[in-house]
Every structure is written in C-alpha cells, then in structure tokens.
XYZ file of C-alpha atoms in Angstrom:
318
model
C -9.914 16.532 -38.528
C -9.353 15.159 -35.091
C -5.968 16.662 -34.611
C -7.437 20.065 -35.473
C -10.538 19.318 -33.091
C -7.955 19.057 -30.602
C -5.675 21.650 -31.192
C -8.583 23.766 -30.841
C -9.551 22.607 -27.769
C -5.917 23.254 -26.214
C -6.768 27.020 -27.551
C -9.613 27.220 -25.733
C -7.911 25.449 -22.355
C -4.953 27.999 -22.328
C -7.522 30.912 -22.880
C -9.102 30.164 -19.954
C -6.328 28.927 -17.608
C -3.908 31.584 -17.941
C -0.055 31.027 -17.235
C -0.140 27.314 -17.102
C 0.315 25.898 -20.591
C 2.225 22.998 -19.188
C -1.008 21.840 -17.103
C -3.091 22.144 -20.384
C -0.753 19.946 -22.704
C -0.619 17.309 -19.562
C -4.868 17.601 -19.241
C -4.404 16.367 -23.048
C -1.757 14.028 -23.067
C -3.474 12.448 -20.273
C -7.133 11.786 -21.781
C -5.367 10.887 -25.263
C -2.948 8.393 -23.632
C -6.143 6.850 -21.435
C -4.526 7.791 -18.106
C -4.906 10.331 -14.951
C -3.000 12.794 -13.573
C -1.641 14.109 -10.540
C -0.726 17.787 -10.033
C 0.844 19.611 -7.458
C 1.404 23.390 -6.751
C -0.063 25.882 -4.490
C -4.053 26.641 -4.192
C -5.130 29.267 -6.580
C -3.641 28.078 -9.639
C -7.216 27.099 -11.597
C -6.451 23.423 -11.151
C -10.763 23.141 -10.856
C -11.147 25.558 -13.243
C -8.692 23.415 -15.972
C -10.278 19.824 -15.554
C -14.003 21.763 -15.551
C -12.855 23.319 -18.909
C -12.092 20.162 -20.450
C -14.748 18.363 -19.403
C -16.927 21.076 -21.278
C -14.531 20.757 -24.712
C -15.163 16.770 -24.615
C -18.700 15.958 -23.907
C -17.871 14.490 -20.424
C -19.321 15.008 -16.695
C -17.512 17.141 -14.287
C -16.993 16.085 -10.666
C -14.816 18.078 -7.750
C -14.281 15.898 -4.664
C -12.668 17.484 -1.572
C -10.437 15.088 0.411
C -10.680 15.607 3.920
C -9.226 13.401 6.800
C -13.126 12.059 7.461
C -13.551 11.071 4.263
C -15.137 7.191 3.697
C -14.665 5.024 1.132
C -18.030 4.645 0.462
C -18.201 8.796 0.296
C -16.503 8.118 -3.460
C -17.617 5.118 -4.552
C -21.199 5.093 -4.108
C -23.229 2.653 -0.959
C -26.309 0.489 -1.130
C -29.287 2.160 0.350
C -32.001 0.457 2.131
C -35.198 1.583 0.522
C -38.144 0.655 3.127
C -41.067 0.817 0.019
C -39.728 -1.990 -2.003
C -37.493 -3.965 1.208
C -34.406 -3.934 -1.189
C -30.941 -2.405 -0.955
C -30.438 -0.296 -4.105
C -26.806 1.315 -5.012
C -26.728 4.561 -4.595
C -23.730 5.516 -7.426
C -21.099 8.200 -5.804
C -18.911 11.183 -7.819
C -16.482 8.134 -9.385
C -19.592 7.276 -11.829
C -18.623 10.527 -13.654
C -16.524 11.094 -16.569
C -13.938 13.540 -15.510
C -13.140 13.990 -11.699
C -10.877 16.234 -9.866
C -9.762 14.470 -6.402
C -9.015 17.919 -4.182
C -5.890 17.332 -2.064
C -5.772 13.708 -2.251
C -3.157 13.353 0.266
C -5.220 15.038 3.099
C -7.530 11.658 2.696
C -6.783 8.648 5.164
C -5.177 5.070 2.761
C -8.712 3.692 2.789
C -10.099 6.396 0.743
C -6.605 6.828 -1.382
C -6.860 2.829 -2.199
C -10.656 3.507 -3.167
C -9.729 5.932 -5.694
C -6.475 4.451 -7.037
C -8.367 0.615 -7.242
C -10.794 2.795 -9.566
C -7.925 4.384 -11.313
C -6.591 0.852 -12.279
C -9.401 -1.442 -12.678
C -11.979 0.848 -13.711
C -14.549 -0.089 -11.311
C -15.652 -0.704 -8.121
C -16.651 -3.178 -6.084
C -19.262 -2.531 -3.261
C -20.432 -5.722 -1.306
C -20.595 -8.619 -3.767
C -21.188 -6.483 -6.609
C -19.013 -4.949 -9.400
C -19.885 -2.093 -11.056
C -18.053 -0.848 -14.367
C -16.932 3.010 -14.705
C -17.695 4.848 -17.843
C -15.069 3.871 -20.682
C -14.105 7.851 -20.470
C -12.478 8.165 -17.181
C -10.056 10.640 -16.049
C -8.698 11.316 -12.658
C -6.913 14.824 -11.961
C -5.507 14.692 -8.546
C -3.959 17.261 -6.810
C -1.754 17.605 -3.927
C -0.690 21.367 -2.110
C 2.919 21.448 -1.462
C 2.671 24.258 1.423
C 1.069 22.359 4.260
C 1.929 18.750 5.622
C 0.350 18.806 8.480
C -2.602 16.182 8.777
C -1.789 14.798 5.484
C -1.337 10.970 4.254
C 1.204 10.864 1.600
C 0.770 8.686 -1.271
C 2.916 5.644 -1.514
C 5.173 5.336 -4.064
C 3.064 1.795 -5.188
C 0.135 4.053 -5.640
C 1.671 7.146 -7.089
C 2.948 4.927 -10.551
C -0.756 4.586 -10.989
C -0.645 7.705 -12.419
C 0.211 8.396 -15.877
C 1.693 11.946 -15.519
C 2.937 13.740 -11.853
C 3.015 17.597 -12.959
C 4.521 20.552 -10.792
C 2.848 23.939 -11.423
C 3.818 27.284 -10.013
C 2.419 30.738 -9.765
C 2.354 32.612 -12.877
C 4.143 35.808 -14.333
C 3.120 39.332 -13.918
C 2.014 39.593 -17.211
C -0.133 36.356 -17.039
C -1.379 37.927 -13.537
C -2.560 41.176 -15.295
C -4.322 38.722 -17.858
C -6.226 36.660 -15.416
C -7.168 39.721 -13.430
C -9.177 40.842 -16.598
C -10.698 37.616 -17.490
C -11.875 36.756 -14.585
C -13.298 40.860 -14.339
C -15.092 40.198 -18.249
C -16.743 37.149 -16.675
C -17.959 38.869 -13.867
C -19.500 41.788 -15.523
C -21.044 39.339 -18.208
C -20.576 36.090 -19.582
C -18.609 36.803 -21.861
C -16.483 33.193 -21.914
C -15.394 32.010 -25.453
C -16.853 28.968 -26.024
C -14.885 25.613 -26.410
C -15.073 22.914 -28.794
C -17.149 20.268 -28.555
C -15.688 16.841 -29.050
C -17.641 13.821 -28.861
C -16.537 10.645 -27.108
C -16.730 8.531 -30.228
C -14.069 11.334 -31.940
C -11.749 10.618 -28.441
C -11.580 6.817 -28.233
C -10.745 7.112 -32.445
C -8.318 9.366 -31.469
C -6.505 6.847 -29.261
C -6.721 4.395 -32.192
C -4.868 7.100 -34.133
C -2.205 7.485 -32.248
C -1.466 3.688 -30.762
C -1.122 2.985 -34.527
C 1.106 5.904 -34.828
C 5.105 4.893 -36.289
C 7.654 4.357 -33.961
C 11.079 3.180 -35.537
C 12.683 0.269 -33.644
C 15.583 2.568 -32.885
C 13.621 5.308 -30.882
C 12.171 2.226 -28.784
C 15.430 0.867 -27.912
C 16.205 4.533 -27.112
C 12.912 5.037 -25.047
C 13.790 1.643 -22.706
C 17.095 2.534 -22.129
C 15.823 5.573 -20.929
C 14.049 3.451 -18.085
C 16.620 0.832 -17.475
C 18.845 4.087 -16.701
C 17.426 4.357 -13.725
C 17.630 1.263 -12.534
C 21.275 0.829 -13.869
C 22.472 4.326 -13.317
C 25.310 2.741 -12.057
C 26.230 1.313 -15.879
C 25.631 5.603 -17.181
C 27.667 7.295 -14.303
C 28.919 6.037 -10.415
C 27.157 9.128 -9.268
C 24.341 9.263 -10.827
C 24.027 5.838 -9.409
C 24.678 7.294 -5.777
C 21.715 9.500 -6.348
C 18.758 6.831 -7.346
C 17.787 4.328 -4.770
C 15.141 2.853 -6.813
C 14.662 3.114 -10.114
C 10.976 3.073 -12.816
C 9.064 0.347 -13.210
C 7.728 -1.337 -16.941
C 4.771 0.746 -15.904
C 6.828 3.839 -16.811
C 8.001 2.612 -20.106
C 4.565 1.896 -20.624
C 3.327 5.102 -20.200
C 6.827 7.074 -21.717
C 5.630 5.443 -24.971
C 1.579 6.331 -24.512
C 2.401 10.219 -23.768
C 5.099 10.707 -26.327
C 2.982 9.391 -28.963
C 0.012 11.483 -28.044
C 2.651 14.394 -28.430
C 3.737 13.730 -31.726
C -0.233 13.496 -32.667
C -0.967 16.703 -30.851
C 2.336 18.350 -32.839
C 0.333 16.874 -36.533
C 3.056 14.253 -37.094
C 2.180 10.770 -37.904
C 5.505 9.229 -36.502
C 6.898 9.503 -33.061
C 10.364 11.574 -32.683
C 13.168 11.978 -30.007
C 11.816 15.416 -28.756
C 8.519 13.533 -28.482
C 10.051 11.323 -25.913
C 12.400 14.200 -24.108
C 9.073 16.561 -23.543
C 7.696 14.148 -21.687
C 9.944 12.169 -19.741
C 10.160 14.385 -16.822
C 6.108 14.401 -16.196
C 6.138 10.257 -16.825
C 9.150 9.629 -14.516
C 9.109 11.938 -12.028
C 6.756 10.727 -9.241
C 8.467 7.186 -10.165
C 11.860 7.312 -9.092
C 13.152 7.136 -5.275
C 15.998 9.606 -4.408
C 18.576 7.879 -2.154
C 19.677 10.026 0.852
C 22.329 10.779 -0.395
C 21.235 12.857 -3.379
C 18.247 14.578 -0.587
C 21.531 15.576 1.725
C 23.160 17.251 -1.391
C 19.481 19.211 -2.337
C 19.437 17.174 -5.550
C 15.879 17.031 -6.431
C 14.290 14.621 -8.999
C 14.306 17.088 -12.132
C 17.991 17.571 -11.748
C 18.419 13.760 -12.107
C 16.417 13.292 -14.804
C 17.691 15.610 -16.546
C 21.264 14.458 -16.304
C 19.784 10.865 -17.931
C 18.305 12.681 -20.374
C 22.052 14.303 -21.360
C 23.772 10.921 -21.133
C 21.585 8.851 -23.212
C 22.936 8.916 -26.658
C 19.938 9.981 -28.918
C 19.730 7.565 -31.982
C-alpha cells in the first residue's frame, strides 16, 4: 500500500513539474533514503515549485530561504530574543525548524551561513548559545545552486558538498514540455484547477524507510556496489587513464548513500530485492558532486559524467 501511496505521489509531482522527471525521482529517492539534495540548473526550472509540491503530498511544512551574501547564521537557525515583560531570553526558532526546506542559491551565502545549514544537514540540530535544539525527525534539505552566474558566489567545498545525498543537474525542457507548462500554468491562472496530490502521513514515510533498509541485497551486488567506489580511488587498478583523470576519489560516505538510493529505487520500481540497474540509475546523482577531476581530465573538457560513466562500463556486473 505504501509503494502505491508513493507511486502516486510521483504522478502527481511530474504533473505539476513538467519536463523534469529526473528532479521528481531524486525529490523521492531523497526523502525515502533520509537524505537532502542539491540541484543545479538555470532559474526557471520549478525547483520551488517541486519541493512545495512534495511537501503538500507528505504532510510536511514548506520553507523557501533565499541565500544572499548578507545572510547570518542566526537568519536560519533561529536567535534568542530578549523579552523585556518576563526579563528572559526566549528562542526565537528560524525556517530550519520546518520539515521540508528549499535553500535558494546556496552558494551566493558567505561559509558561516553554508556551515549553519550543512551542521543541520548532518546532526540534525542546532546549537544556539549553550543550548541544543533537535530538528523534526522529517527533514529534507533541497539546495540549489545557478550555474550561469559566479560572480559574488562562495562555492561549496568539496567536505561539505558529500553531505549531500544526491547532486542533480537539470536543464531546460523540450518544446513539447514548454507547450505543456504554458497551459498549466494558464488553467491555474484562470481557476484553480490543480489536481490534488496524495496525502501521505509521516508515520506511512518513516515505515517506508523500514521497508526498504530491510529490503534483499545479495552479497554479490554489494561486492559489486563497493567496487564501484574503490574505482575511484583505484582507477589506476581499472585503466592508467582513467586514473589520469580522478585526483581524488568517493568517500565510505558515498557507498553509504549508493546503497540507501538504489534500494529506495528498487522499492519505488515494486521489487522487494535490490538489482544491478538499481545501482547504475543512481550512481551518477550519488557520485557526482564526490569525485575531484585532476587537471588533467579539466584541460581535455572531460567532465564528471563522462568519467563515471566509463566506471560504470568497466565494472564487470555480477
């Protein structure tokens, strides 16, 4: 019942984000396999409009933060406030306290605020003064970043960027998926005339994740999905040039999260064991933002997809 609960729900998410069925799966795979995501493309795309949708199909609170370069810390996380009638400080909790946020352009925020957000991300909660406050036990992080301007923007390091379960690349859709979000977007503003999505609770979710952590996955396909990682850190054991192409390779983080995602694909796909195209479908999203390109491979216009890829091919399948 669960599986078809959410199989629904993806429906209703590509109905209403048109073109971009790979940023719908990820939204999935990410708040089945208890992680967050980070998204990148050009504005426009309905990255708001995704994460909003979601947060209505799984009985969650919705919260857009902007990054700007004068962001604080404190902006996110919440401050204590003086309050003069009772002489106490009382916290005052900020957007983090919500179930589903969407960090706007994280990179355009200075490290203090990116830390903030990524020590949340991680240790789900926050510390403010000498006190530690808990975030909700459904917590998802969409971050995005805009690929078109650099200027006045603090990139991520790549310490911070493994905190993230997924890294997703998104482009501008077809013509014909154009012509479709030209009239939905006309029907909702003549009337509201939105289909209406789901509605999961949170107790359904977390038995979800139970589900699928206690999913089957033969010993072979785990020796298969670790020497997936270990290839690149030993490309050099695969291929000399693939080698010449990876300065640093994934961390156990990675195989960590290779295993999460590719089991919440097999459950989203109605299987109860995990299979190689389980692991393949998502190895690009898992690894991408967690590998370092030597210079070489960035003089030859060899970009991370091309080298994953090439693992992928050289990996024997068991």
């Amino acid at each position: 019942m669960a599986v078809s609960a959410f199989t629904q729900l993806q429906s209703y998410l590509n109905s209403q984000i048109i073109g971009q069925p790979e940023l719908t799966q990820a939204l999935l795979l990410a708040i089945l396999a208890d992680g967050h995501l980070l998204v990148e493309g050009p504005p426009g795309l309905a990255k708001t409009r995704a994460v909003n949708s979601l947060a209505k199909g799984v009985e969650g609170s919705f919260q857009r933060v902007q990054f700007t370069p004068d962001l604080l810390p404190a902006d996110i996380t919440g401050t204590d406030i003086y309050r003069q009638q009772t002489n106490e400080f009382i916290f005052e909790a900020g957007p983090l306290f919500h179930n589903l946020i969407l960090a706007d352009e994280i990179n355009r925020a200075p490290a203090k605020v990116q830390s903030a957000l990524l020590e949340a991300m991680a240790e789900r909660q926050i510390t403010v003064g000498k006190n530690t406050y808990p975030l909700p036990d459904l917590f998802l992080v969409m971050a995005t970043q805009n690929p078109l301007e650099q200027e006045g923007t603090y990139p991520l390091p790549e310490a911070q960027l493994d905190r993230f379960l997924l890294h997703l690349n998104i482009d501008y859709p077809d013509a014909q998926s154009e012509l479709a979000i030209l009239r939905l977007t006309r029907g909702e503003a003549i009337a509201d005339s939105s289909t209406q999505p789901p509605e999961i609770c949170q107790k359904t979710l977390f038995e979800a994740r139970k589900e699928i952590l206690a999913m089957h996955l033969s010993e072979p396909l785990e020796r298969y999905l670790v020497q997936l990682i270990l290839a690149t850190r030993q490309a050099d054991k695969i291929d000399q040039s693939l080698a010449s192409w990876i300065e640093f390779g994934a961390s156990p983080r990675a195989t960590i999260a290779l295993d999460r995602c590719a089991r919440a694909h097999a459950w989203l796909s109605g299987r109860d064991f995990v299979a190689p195209e389980d692991i393949q479908s998502v190895f690009n999203n898992v690894l991408r933002h967690r590998i370092i390109l030597s210079y070489e491979a960035q003089a030859d216009r060899i970009d991370k997809d091309h080298v994953l890829n090439e693992i992928l091919a050289r990996v024997a399948v068991p």
